[in-house]
PDB file of C-alpha atoms in Angstrom:
ATOM      1  CA  MET J 164      87.717 -77.749 -19.338  1.00 57.00           C
ATOM      2  CA  THR J 165      84.721 -78.411 -17.167  1.00 68.00           C
ATOM      3  CA  LEU J 166      85.238 -80.667 -14.193  1.00 73.00           C
ATOM      4  CA  ASP J 167      82.540 -83.302 -13.792  1.00 79.00           C
ATOM      5  CA  THR J 168      82.348 -83.590 -10.025  1.00 86.00           C
ATOM      6  CA  ARG J 169      79.696 -86.316  -9.806  1.00 90.00           C
ATOM      7  CA  ALA J 170      82.119 -89.154  -9.032  1.00 91.00           C
ATOM      8  CA  LEU J 171      84.006 -86.990  -6.548  1.00 91.00           C
ATOM      9  CA  ASP J 172      80.752 -85.903  -4.909  1.00 93.00           C
ATOM     10  CA  ARG J 173      79.672 -89.553  -4.558  1.00 94.00           C
ATOM     11  CA  PHE J 174      82.991 -90.429  -2.949  1.00 94.00           C
ATOM     12  CA  LEU J 175      82.765 -87.505  -0.521  1.00 94.00           C
ATOM     13  CA  ASP J 176      79.167 -88.432   0.314  1.00 95.00           C
ATOM     14  CA  ASP J 177      80.349 -91.982   1.072  1.00 95.00           C
ATOM     15  CA  VAL J 178      83.070 -90.664   3.374  1.00 96.00           C
ATOM     16  CA  ALA J 179      80.587 -88.381   5.151  1.00 96.00           C
ATOM     17  CA  SER J 180      78.006 -91.148   5.552  1.00 95.00           C
ATOM     18  CA  ALA J 181      77.132 -93.303   8.550  1.00 94.00           C
ATOM     19  CA  ARG J 182      78.995 -96.251   7.024  1.00 93.00           C
ATOM     20  CA  VAL J 183      82.351 -97.189   8.546  1.00 92.00           C
ATOM     21  CA  ALA J 184      84.160 -97.130   5.209  1.00 94.00           C
ATOM     22  CA  PRO J 185      85.578 -95.343   3.377  1.00 95.00           C
ATOM     23  CA  ALA J 186      87.294 -93.686   6.299  1.00 94.00           C
ATOM     24  CA  GLY J 187      90.579 -91.995   7.157  1.00 97.00           C
ATOM     25  CA  GLY J 188      92.884 -94.535   5.565  1.00 97.00           C
ATOM     26  CA  THR J 189      91.009 -94.387   2.292  1.00 97.00           C
ATOM     27  CA  GLY J 190      90.971 -90.602   2.412  1.00 98.00           C
ATOM     28  CA  ALA J 191      94.713 -90.518   3.061  1.00 99.00           C
ATOM     29  CA  ALA J 192      95.435 -92.820   0.119  1.00 99.00           C
ATOM     30  CA  VAL J 193      93.224 -90.705  -2.162  1.00 98.00           C
ATOM     31  CA  ALA J 194      94.953 -87.513  -0.989  1.00 99.00           C
ATOM     32  CA  GLY J 195      98.300 -89.178  -1.666  1.00 99.00           C
ATOM     33  CA  ALA J 196      97.161 -90.181  -5.147  1.00 99.00           C
ATOM     34  CA  LEU J 197      96.000 -86.622  -5.844  1.00 98.00           C
ATOM     35  CA  GLY J 198      99.324 -85.178  -4.705  1.00 99.00           C
ATOM     36  CA  THR J 199     101.122 -87.726  -6.845  1.00 99.00           C
ATOM     37  CA  ALA J 200      99.039 -86.748  -9.874  1.00 98.00           C
ATOM     38  CA  LEU J 201     100.053 -83.112  -9.388  1.00 98.00           C
ATOM     39  CA  CYS J 202     103.721 -84.090  -9.385  1.00 98.00           C
ATOM     40  CA  GLU J 203     103.087 -86.144 -12.541  1.00 97.00           C
ATOM     41  CA  MET J 204     101.484 -83.116 -14.166  1.00 97.00           C
ATOM     42  CA  VAL J 205     104.603 -81.071 -13.498  1.00 96.00           C
ATOM     43  CA  CYS J 206     106.669 -83.780 -15.198  1.00 96.00           C
ATOM     44  CA  VAL J 207     104.427 -83.603 -18.264  1.00 93.00           C
ATOM     45  CA  HIS J 208     104.830 -79.845 -18.545  1.00 90.00           C
ATOM     46  CA  SER J 209     108.554 -79.712 -17.870  1.00 87.00           C
ATOM     47  CA  ALA J 210     111.813 -80.119 -19.622  1.00 67.00           C
ATOM     48  CA  ASP J 211     114.386 -80.409 -16.875  1.00 56.00           C
ATOM     49  CA  THR J 212     117.148 -77.847 -16.500  1.00 56.00           C
ATOM     50  CA  THR J 213     119.629 -80.058 -18.395  1.00 60.00           C
ATOM     51  CA  GLY J 214     117.340 -80.136 -21.445  1.00 65.00           C
ATOM     52  CA  GLY J 215     116.036 -83.611 -20.707  1.00 70.00           C
ATOM     53  CA  THR J 216     112.606 -84.648 -19.608  1.00 78.00           C
ATOM     54  CA  LEU J 217     111.181 -86.049 -16.439  1.00 92.00           C
ATOM     55  CA  ALA J 218     109.603 -89.022 -18.244  1.00 92.00           C
ATOM     56  CA  ASP J 219     111.378 -91.556 -16.033  1.00 93.00           C
ATOM     57  CA  VAL J 220     110.154 -89.828 -12.882  1.00 96.00           C
ATOM     58  CA  ARG J 221     106.677 -89.495 -14.365  1.00 96.00           C
ATOM     59  CA  ASP J 222     106.498 -93.240 -15.029  1.00 96.00           C
ATOM     60  CA  ASP J 223     107.506 -93.993 -11.445  1.00 98.00           C
ATOM     61  CA  LEU J 224     104.964 -91.495 -10.131  1.00 98.00           C
ATOM     62  CA  ARG J 225     102.235 -93.112 -12.239  1.00 98.00           C
ATOM     63  CA  THR J 226     103.074 -96.490 -10.722  1.00 99.00           C
ATOM     64  CA  GLU J 227     102.802 -95.048  -7.209  1.00 99.00           C
ATOM     65  CA  ARG J 228      99.548 -93.235  -8.031  1.00 99.00           C
ATOM     66  CA  ASP J 229      98.019 -96.490  -9.234  1.00 99.00           C
ATOM     67  CA  HIS J 230      99.306 -98.205  -6.086  1.00 99.00           C
ATOM     68  CA  LEU J 231      97.766 -95.521  -3.867  1.00 99.00           C
ATOM     69  CA  SER J 232      94.434 -95.868  -5.665  1.00 98.00           C
ATOM     70  CA  ASP J 233      94.536 -99.612  -5.039  1.00 98.00           C
ATOM     71  CA  LEU J 234      95.404 -98.973  -1.386  1.00 99.00           C
ATOM     72  CA  ALA J 235      92.380 -96.675  -1.027  1.00 98.00           C
ATOM     73  CA  ALA J 236      90.148 -99.562  -2.076  1.00 97.00           C
ATOM     74  CA  ALA J 237      92.083-102.030   0.086  1.00 98.00           C
ATOM     75  CA  ASP J 238      91.697 -99.809   3.133  1.00 97.00           C
ATOM     76  CA  ALA J 239      87.937 -99.557   2.663  1.00 97.00           C
ATOM     77  CA  ALA J 240      87.705-103.350   2.360  1.00 96.00           C
ATOM     78  CA  VAL J 241      89.836-103.923   5.468  1.00 96.00           C
ATOM     79  CA  VAL J 242      87.751-101.487   7.515  1.00 95.00           C
ATOM     80  CA  ASP J 243      84.520-103.099   6.318  1.00 94.00           C
ATOM     81  CA  ASP J 244      85.867-106.550   7.266  1.00 92.00           C
ATOM     82  CA  LEU J 245      87.136-105.303  10.621  1.00 90.00           C
ATOM     83  CA  PHE J 246      83.784-103.903  11.673  1.00 87.00           C
ATOM     84  CA  ALA J 247      81.762-106.761  10.180  1.00 89.00           C
ATOM     85  CA  ALA J 248      83.272-109.331  12.547  1.00 78.00           C
ATOM     86  CA  ALA J 249      80.527-110.585  14.857  1.00 75.00           C
ATOM     87  CA  ASP J 250      82.854-110.879  17.851  1.00 81.00           C
ATOM     88  CA  GLY J 251      84.619-107.596  17.176  1.00 79.00           C
ATOM     89  CA  PRO J 252      88.003-107.099  15.549  1.00 84.00           C
ATOM     90  CA  ASP J 253      90.444-109.996  15.840  1.00 90.00           C
ATOM     91  CA  GLU J 254      94.241-109.779  15.930  1.00 92.00           C
ATOM     92  CA  ALA J 255      94.630-110.737  12.261  1.00 94.00           C
ATOM     93  CA  GLY J 256      92.139-108.073  11.204  1.00 94.00           C
ATOM     94  CA  LEU J 257      93.886-105.453  13.312  1.00 95.00           C
ATOM     95  CA  LYS J 258      97.223-106.398  11.757  1.00 97.00           C
ATOM     96  CA  ARG J 259      95.727-105.956   8.272  1.00 96.00           C
ATOM     97  CA  ALA J 260      94.243-102.627   9.400  1.00 96.00           C
ATOM     98  CA  THR J 261      97.763-101.614  10.414  1.00 97.00           C
ATOM     99  CA  GLY J 262      99.489-102.997   7.330  1.00 97.00           C
ATOM    100  CA  VAL J 263      97.443-101.103   4.757  1.00 98.00           C
ATOM    101  CA  PRO J 264      98.196 -97.628   6.157  1.00 98.00           C
ATOM    102  CA  ILE J 265     101.871 -98.555   6.585  1.00 98.00           C
ATOM    103  CA  THR J 266     101.941 -99.567   2.926  1.00 99.00           C
ATOM    104  CA  THR J 267     100.201 -96.299   2.043  1.00 99.00           C
ATOM    105  CA  ALA J 268     102.841 -94.368   3.992  1.00 99.00           C
ATOM    106  CA  GLU J 269     105.610 -96.258   2.176  1.00 99.00           C
ATOM    107  CA  ALA J 270     104.077 -95.398  -1.201  1.00 99.00           C
ATOM    108  CA  CYS J 271     103.838 -91.757  -0.134  1.00 99.00           C
ATOM    109  CA  LEU J 272     107.493 -91.869   0.932  1.00 99.00           C
ATOM    110  CA  THR J 273     108.458 -93.058  -2.536  1.00 99.00           C
ATOM    111  CA  VAL J 274     106.481 -90.167  -4.039  1.00 99.00           C
ATOM    112  CA  LEU J 275     108.157 -87.630  -1.748  1.00 99.00           C
ATOM    113  CA  GLU J 276     111.573 -88.948  -2.743  1.00 99.00           C
ATOM    114  CA  LEU J 277     110.622 -88.661  -6.429  1.00 98.00           C
ATOM    115  CA  ALA J 278     109.262 -85.165  -5.821  1.00 99.00           C
ATOM    116  CA  VAL J 279     112.765 -84.015  -4.901  1.00 98.00           C
ATOM    117  CA  ASP J 280     113.658 -84.477  -8.589  1.00 96.00           C
ATOM    118  CA  VAL J 281     110.417 -82.871  -9.735  1.00 97.00           C
ATOM    119  CA  THR J 282     110.987 -79.702  -7.704  1.00 97.00           C
ATOM    120  CA  GLU J 283     114.645 -79.568  -8.722  1.00 95.00           C
ATOM    121  CA  ARG J 284     114.333 -80.293 -12.446  1.00 93.00           C
ATOM    122  CA  GLY J 285     110.762 -79.272 -13.216  1.00 93.00           C
ATOM    123  CA  SER J 286     109.625 -76.111 -14.897  1.00 91.00           C
ATOM    124  CA  PRO J 287     109.793 -73.126 -12.538  1.00 92.00           C
ATOM    125  CA  THR J 288     106.344 -72.062 -13.735  1.00 93.00           C
ATOM    126  CA  ALA J 289     104.864 -75.400 -12.619  1.00 94.00           C
ATOM    127  CA  VAL J 290     106.744 -75.863  -9.367  1.00 95.00           C
ATOM    128  CA  ALA J 291     103.848 -74.451  -7.306  1.00 97.00           C
ATOM    129  CA  ASP J 292     101.759 -77.432  -8.432  1.00 98.00           C
ATOM    130  CA  ALA J 293     104.536 -79.782  -7.341  1.00 98.00           C
ATOM    131  CA  VAL J 294     104.596 -78.057  -3.945  1.00 98.00           C
ATOM    132  CA  THR J 295     100.853 -78.618  -3.581  1.00 99.00           C
ATOM    133  CA  GLY J 296     101.454 -82.254  -4.485  1.00 99.00           C
ATOM    134  CA  VAL J 297     104.265 -82.583  -1.957  1.00 99.00           C
ATOM    135  CA  LEU J 298     102.133 -81.097   0.811  1.00 99.00           C
ATOM    136  CA  LEU J 299      99.190 -83.400   0.014  1.00 99.00           C
ATOM    137  CA  VAL J 300     101.420 -86.480  -0.107  1.00 99.00           C
ATOM    138  CA  ASP J 301     103.158 -85.470   3.121  1.00 99.00           C
ATOM    139  CA  ALA J 302      99.806 -85.038   4.867  1.00 99.00           C
ATOM    140  CA  ALA J 303      98.655 -88.414   3.524  1.00 99.00           C
ATOM    141  CA  LEU J 304     101.829 -90.065   4.775  1.00 99.00           C
ATOM    142  CA  HIS J 305     101.545 -88.624   8.283  1.00 99.00           C
ATOM    143  CA  ALA J 306      97.819 -89.434   8.453  1.00 99.00           C
ATOM    144  CA  SER J 307      98.590 -93.012   7.425  1.00 99.00           C
ATOM    145  CA  LEU J 308     101.294 -93.341  10.066  1.00 98.00           C
ATOM    146  CA  ARG J 309      98.884 -92.005  12.689  1.00 98.00           C
ATOM    147  CA  THR J 310      96.237 -94.520  11.632  1.00 97.00           C
ATOM    148  CA  ALA J 311      98.756 -97.359  11.804  1.00 97.00           C
ATOM    149  CA  ARG J 312      99.921 -96.279  15.258  1.00 96.00           C
ATOM    150  CA  HIS J 313      96.328 -96.030  16.456  1.00 95.00           C
ATOM    151  CA  ASN J 314      95.602 -99.571  15.266  1.00 93.00           C
ATOM    152  CA  LEU J 315      98.895-100.792  16.696  1.00 94.00           C
ATOM    153  CA  ASP J 316      97.745 -99.797  20.183  1.00 91.00           C
ATOM    154  CA  ARG J 317      95.158-102.603  19.997  1.00 93.00           C
ATOM    155  CA  ILE J 318      97.538-105.402  18.931  1.00 97.00           C
ATOM    156  CA  ALA J 319      98.878-107.778  21.572  1.00 95.00           C
ATOM    157  CA  ASP J 320     101.759-109.326  19.548  1.00 97.00           C
ATOM    158  CA  PRO J 321     104.896-107.557  20.884  1.00 97.00           C
ATOM    159  CA  SER J 322     107.179-108.595  18.017  1.00 98.00           C
ATOM    160  CA  PHE J 323     104.701-107.294  15.422  1.00 98.00           C
ATOM    161  CA  VAL J 324     104.329-104.050  17.371  1.00 98.00           C
ATOM    162  CA  ALA J 325     108.114-103.599  17.581  1.00 98.00           C
ATOM    163  CA  VAL J 326     108.602-104.146  13.847  1.00 97.00           C
ATOM    164  CA  ILE J 327     105.837-101.700  12.940  1.00 97.00           C
ATOM    165  CA  GLU J 328     107.066 -99.076  15.409  1.00 98.00           C
ATOM    166  CA  GLU J 329     110.528 -99.291  13.853  1.00 98.00           C
ATOM    167  CA  ARG J 330     109.105 -99.049  10.316  1.00 98.00           C
ATOM    168  CA  THR J 331     106.928 -96.043  11.173  1.00 98.00           C
ATOM    169  CA  ALA J 332     109.868 -94.218  12.752  1.00 98.00           C
ATOM    170  CA  GLU J 333     112.092 -94.879   9.733  1.00 99.00           C
ATOM    171  CA  ILE J 334     109.391 -93.822   7.270  1.00 99.00           C
ATOM    172  CA  GLU J 335     108.785 -90.619   9.205  1.00 98.00           C
ATOM    173  CA  VAL J 336     112.467 -89.623   9.283  1.00 99.00           C
ATOM    174  CA  ARG J 337     112.997 -90.330   5.589  1.00 99.00           C
ATOM    175  CA  ALA J 338     109.743 -88.602   4.625  1.00 99.00           C
ATOM    176  CA  ASP J 339     110.526 -85.466   6.591  1.00 99.00           C
ATOM    177  CA  ASP J 340     113.945 -85.311   4.923  1.00 99.00           C
ATOM    178  CA  ALA J 341     112.503 -85.801   1.424  1.00 99.00           C
ATOM    179  CA  ARG J 342     109.753 -83.229   2.029  1.00 99.00           C
ATOM    180  CA  ASP J 343     112.285 -80.696   3.297  1.00 99.00           C
ATOM    181  CA  ARG J 344     114.560 -81.257   0.288  1.00 99.00           C
ATOM    182  CA  ALA J 345     111.641 -80.962  -2.145  1.00 99.00           C
ATOM    183  CA  MET J 346     110.401 -77.789  -0.479  1.00 98.00           C
ATOM    184  CA  GLY J 347     113.942 -76.391  -0.387  1.00 98.00           C
ATOM    185  CA  ASN J 348     114.279 -76.996  -4.123  1.00 97.00           C
ATOM    186  CA  ALA J 349     110.990 -75.217  -4.747  1.00 97.00           C
ATOM    187  CA  GLU J 350     111.925 -72.247  -2.602  1.00 96.00           C
ATOM    188  CA  ALA J 351     115.236 -71.891  -4.440  1.00 94.00           C
ATOM    189  CA  ARG J 352     113.512 -71.617  -7.843  1.00 86.00           C
TER     190      ARG J 352
END
């Protein structure tokens, strides 16, 4: 197989350009989608230890990968809109710029929870790919939470801020637990 890197190179050139988008949120969603795809790949190449397959997990991972791809595009659009405002970012725009990375983090959390099954039931010869996927998704999740918290610092609505702070804390705790369980499964194989 020969990898055609032209589309990837164009995306990376866009990220490295003087334009405001795509930026960190888009990059995090793409990294999450890549990590998800690696976990999917392990499902494809595995019969679980009970003789079954990971088809159900693979289907769920595919749904989340598609969602993360959509979120990458949504983040770029939100950032473009945010910086295009003549009077600077408004409260509604900042809330959208907080909501997209929170949604990205939630999608990554779902992937990490699914990855627990992948690292437990997947083929031992493919588990290293699942670990790479877990680490990419975990990084994407934490980057998304950091982006959301950064944007939250500029929002004046205290009830919105409180809700988002609570959501980010819950996501972080659950994600760290899922990552640790997935990594523990991999290390035990």
